[in-house]
Amino acid sequence: MALVRKGSRRISVDGTDYRWRVRRRPTYAQAVGESPMTFAAELADSPGRVLVVATPHPHPGHYGVGPDAVVPVTPAVVATAIRRAREEGWSPSSPGSPHHLAL
């Protein structure tokens, strides 16, 4: 599984380039508040195993969320998640199923 390039952003973490993306439209479960906002990351040039990160915040497209409750996913949050996943054994260059991480 690879990320869609359109809408993804590049980030360099500890000398390695990655691409990351937050889903523009929420899934049904995210829209009704059953699951949190997630984002995905992978190596920028040779994608392998994808990292899927669940944040503790609702997706901005959640039906019950006002503009004051939206917490953006910043590059600092993405870099922290990538470092933590690498410590937990995520190998982005190897093939395989997505690695899931909860913040």
GROMACS .gro file of C-alpha atoms in nm:
model
  103
    1MET     CA    1   0.000   0.000   0.000
    2ALA     CA    2   0.146   0.336  -0.099
    3LEU     CA    3   0.036   0.690  -0.024
    4VAL     CA    4  -0.127   0.900  -0.290
    5ARG     CA    5   0.130   1.160  -0.392
    6LYS     CA    6  -0.128   1.432  -0.450
    7GLY     CA    7  -0.176   1.623  -0.127
    8SER     CA    8   0.118   1.463   0.052
    9ARG     CA    9   0.390   1.670   0.216
   10ARG     CA   10   0.761   1.600   0.243
   11ILE     CA   11   0.950   1.598   0.571
   12SER     CA   12   1.308   1.513   0.658
   13VAL     CA   13   1.358   1.328   0.986
   14ASP     CA   14   1.712   1.250   1.099
   15GLY     CA   15   1.842   1.280   0.743
   16THR     CA   16   1.578   1.059   0.580
   17ASP     CA   17   1.305   1.201   0.356
   18TYR     CA   18   0.945   1.092   0.410
   19ARG     CA   19   0.606   1.184   0.267
   20TRP     CA   20   0.303   1.220   0.494
   21ARG     CA   21  -0.062   1.290   0.444
   22VAL     CA   22  -0.382   1.346   0.640
   23ARG     CA   23  -0.694   1.219   0.469
   24ARG     CA   24  -0.880   1.524   0.334
   25ARG     CA   25  -1.230   1.387   0.390
   26PRO     CA   26  -1.303   1.188   0.704
   27THR     CA   27  -1.409   0.826   0.690
   28TYR     CA   28  -1.762   0.760   0.812
   29ALA     CA   29  -1.631   0.647   1.152
   30GLN     CA   30  -1.423   0.964   1.184
   31ALA     CA   31  -1.715   1.186   1.079
   32VAL     CA   32  -1.946   1.048   1.348
   33GLY     CA   33  -1.675   1.045   1.615
   34GLU     CA   34  -1.616   0.669   1.642
   35SER     CA   35  -1.248   0.690   1.545
   36PRO     CA   36  -0.983   0.962   1.568
   37MET     CA   37  -0.800   1.152   1.298
   38THR     CA   38  -0.515   0.956   1.143
   39PHE     CA   39  -0.225   1.035   0.914
   40ALA     CA   40   0.008   0.815   0.714
   41ALA     CA   41   0.380   0.838   0.639
   42GLU     CA   42   0.625   0.649   0.419
   43LEU     CA   43   0.968   0.689   0.262
   44ALA     CA   44   0.962   0.962  -0.001
   45ASP     CA   45   1.153   0.798  -0.283
   46SER     CA   46   1.122   0.422  -0.231
   47PRO     CA   47   0.800   0.351  -0.045
   48GLY     CA   48   0.778   0.027   0.148
   49ARG     CA   49   0.590  -0.026   0.472
   50VAL     CA   50   0.346   0.254   0.556
   51LEU     CA   51   0.314   0.407   0.903
   52VAL     CA   52  -0.046   0.481   1.011
   53VAL     CA   53  -0.069   0.710   1.313
   54ALA     CA   54  -0.387   0.762   1.516
   55THR     CA   55  -0.399   1.095   1.694
   56PRO     CA   56  -0.603   1.158   2.010
   57HIS     CA   57  -0.801   1.430   1.829
   58PRO     CA   58  -1.111   1.420   1.609
   59HIS     CA   59  -1.086   1.478   1.236
   60PRO     CA   60  -1.168   1.839   1.134
   61GLY     CA   61  -1.458   1.699   0.930
   62HIS     CA   62  -1.624   1.549   1.241
   63TYR     CA   63  -1.989   1.653   1.249
   64GLY     CA   64  -1.981   1.773   1.609
   65VAL     CA   65  -1.652   1.963   1.602
   66GLY     CA   66  -1.646   2.339   1.598
   67PRO     CA   67  -1.354   2.538   1.458
   68ASP     CA   68  -1.208   2.588   1.807
   69ALA     CA   69  -1.172   2.212   1.864
   70VAL     CA   70  -0.962   2.142   1.554
   71VAL     CA   71  -0.605   2.039   1.640
   72PRO     CA   72  -0.380   2.039   1.332
   73VAL     CA   73  -0.120   1.776   1.253
   74THR     CA   74   0.205   1.970   1.235
   75PRO     CA   75   0.542   1.861   1.095
   76ALA     CA   76   0.672   1.840   1.455
   77VAL     CA   77   0.398   1.587   1.541
   78VAL     CA   78   0.481   1.386   1.228
   79ALA     CA   79   0.854   1.385   1.307
   80THR     CA   80   0.786   1.271   1.665
   81ALA     CA   81   0.561   0.990   1.542
   82ILE     CA   82   0.819   0.874   1.286
   83ARG     CA   83   1.096   0.867   1.548
   84ARG     CA   84   0.876   0.675   1.792
   85ALA     CA   85   0.773   0.423   1.526
   86ARG     CA   86   1.137   0.369   1.431
   87GLU     CA   87   1.216   0.301   1.799
   88GLU     CA   88   0.930   0.048   1.807
   89GLY     CA   89   1.074  -0.138   1.509
   90TRP     CA   90   0.905   0.016   1.206
   91SER     CA   91   1.122  -0.046   0.903
   92PRO     CA   92   0.993   0.186   0.630
   93SER     CA   93   1.206   0.033   0.356
   94SER     CA   94   1.084  -0.325   0.402
   95PRO     CA   95   0.760  -0.447   0.246
   96GLY     CA   96   0.472  -0.553   0.463
   97SER     CA   97   0.147  -0.452   0.620
   98PRO     CA   98   0.109  -0.104   0.767
   99HIS     CA   99   0.265  -0.031   1.105
  100HIS     CA  100   0.005   0.122   1.340
  101LEU     CA  101   0.097   0.373   1.608
  102ALA     CA  102  -0.127   0.555   1.857
  103LEU     CA  103  -0.014   0.891   1.995
   0.00000   0.00000   0.00000
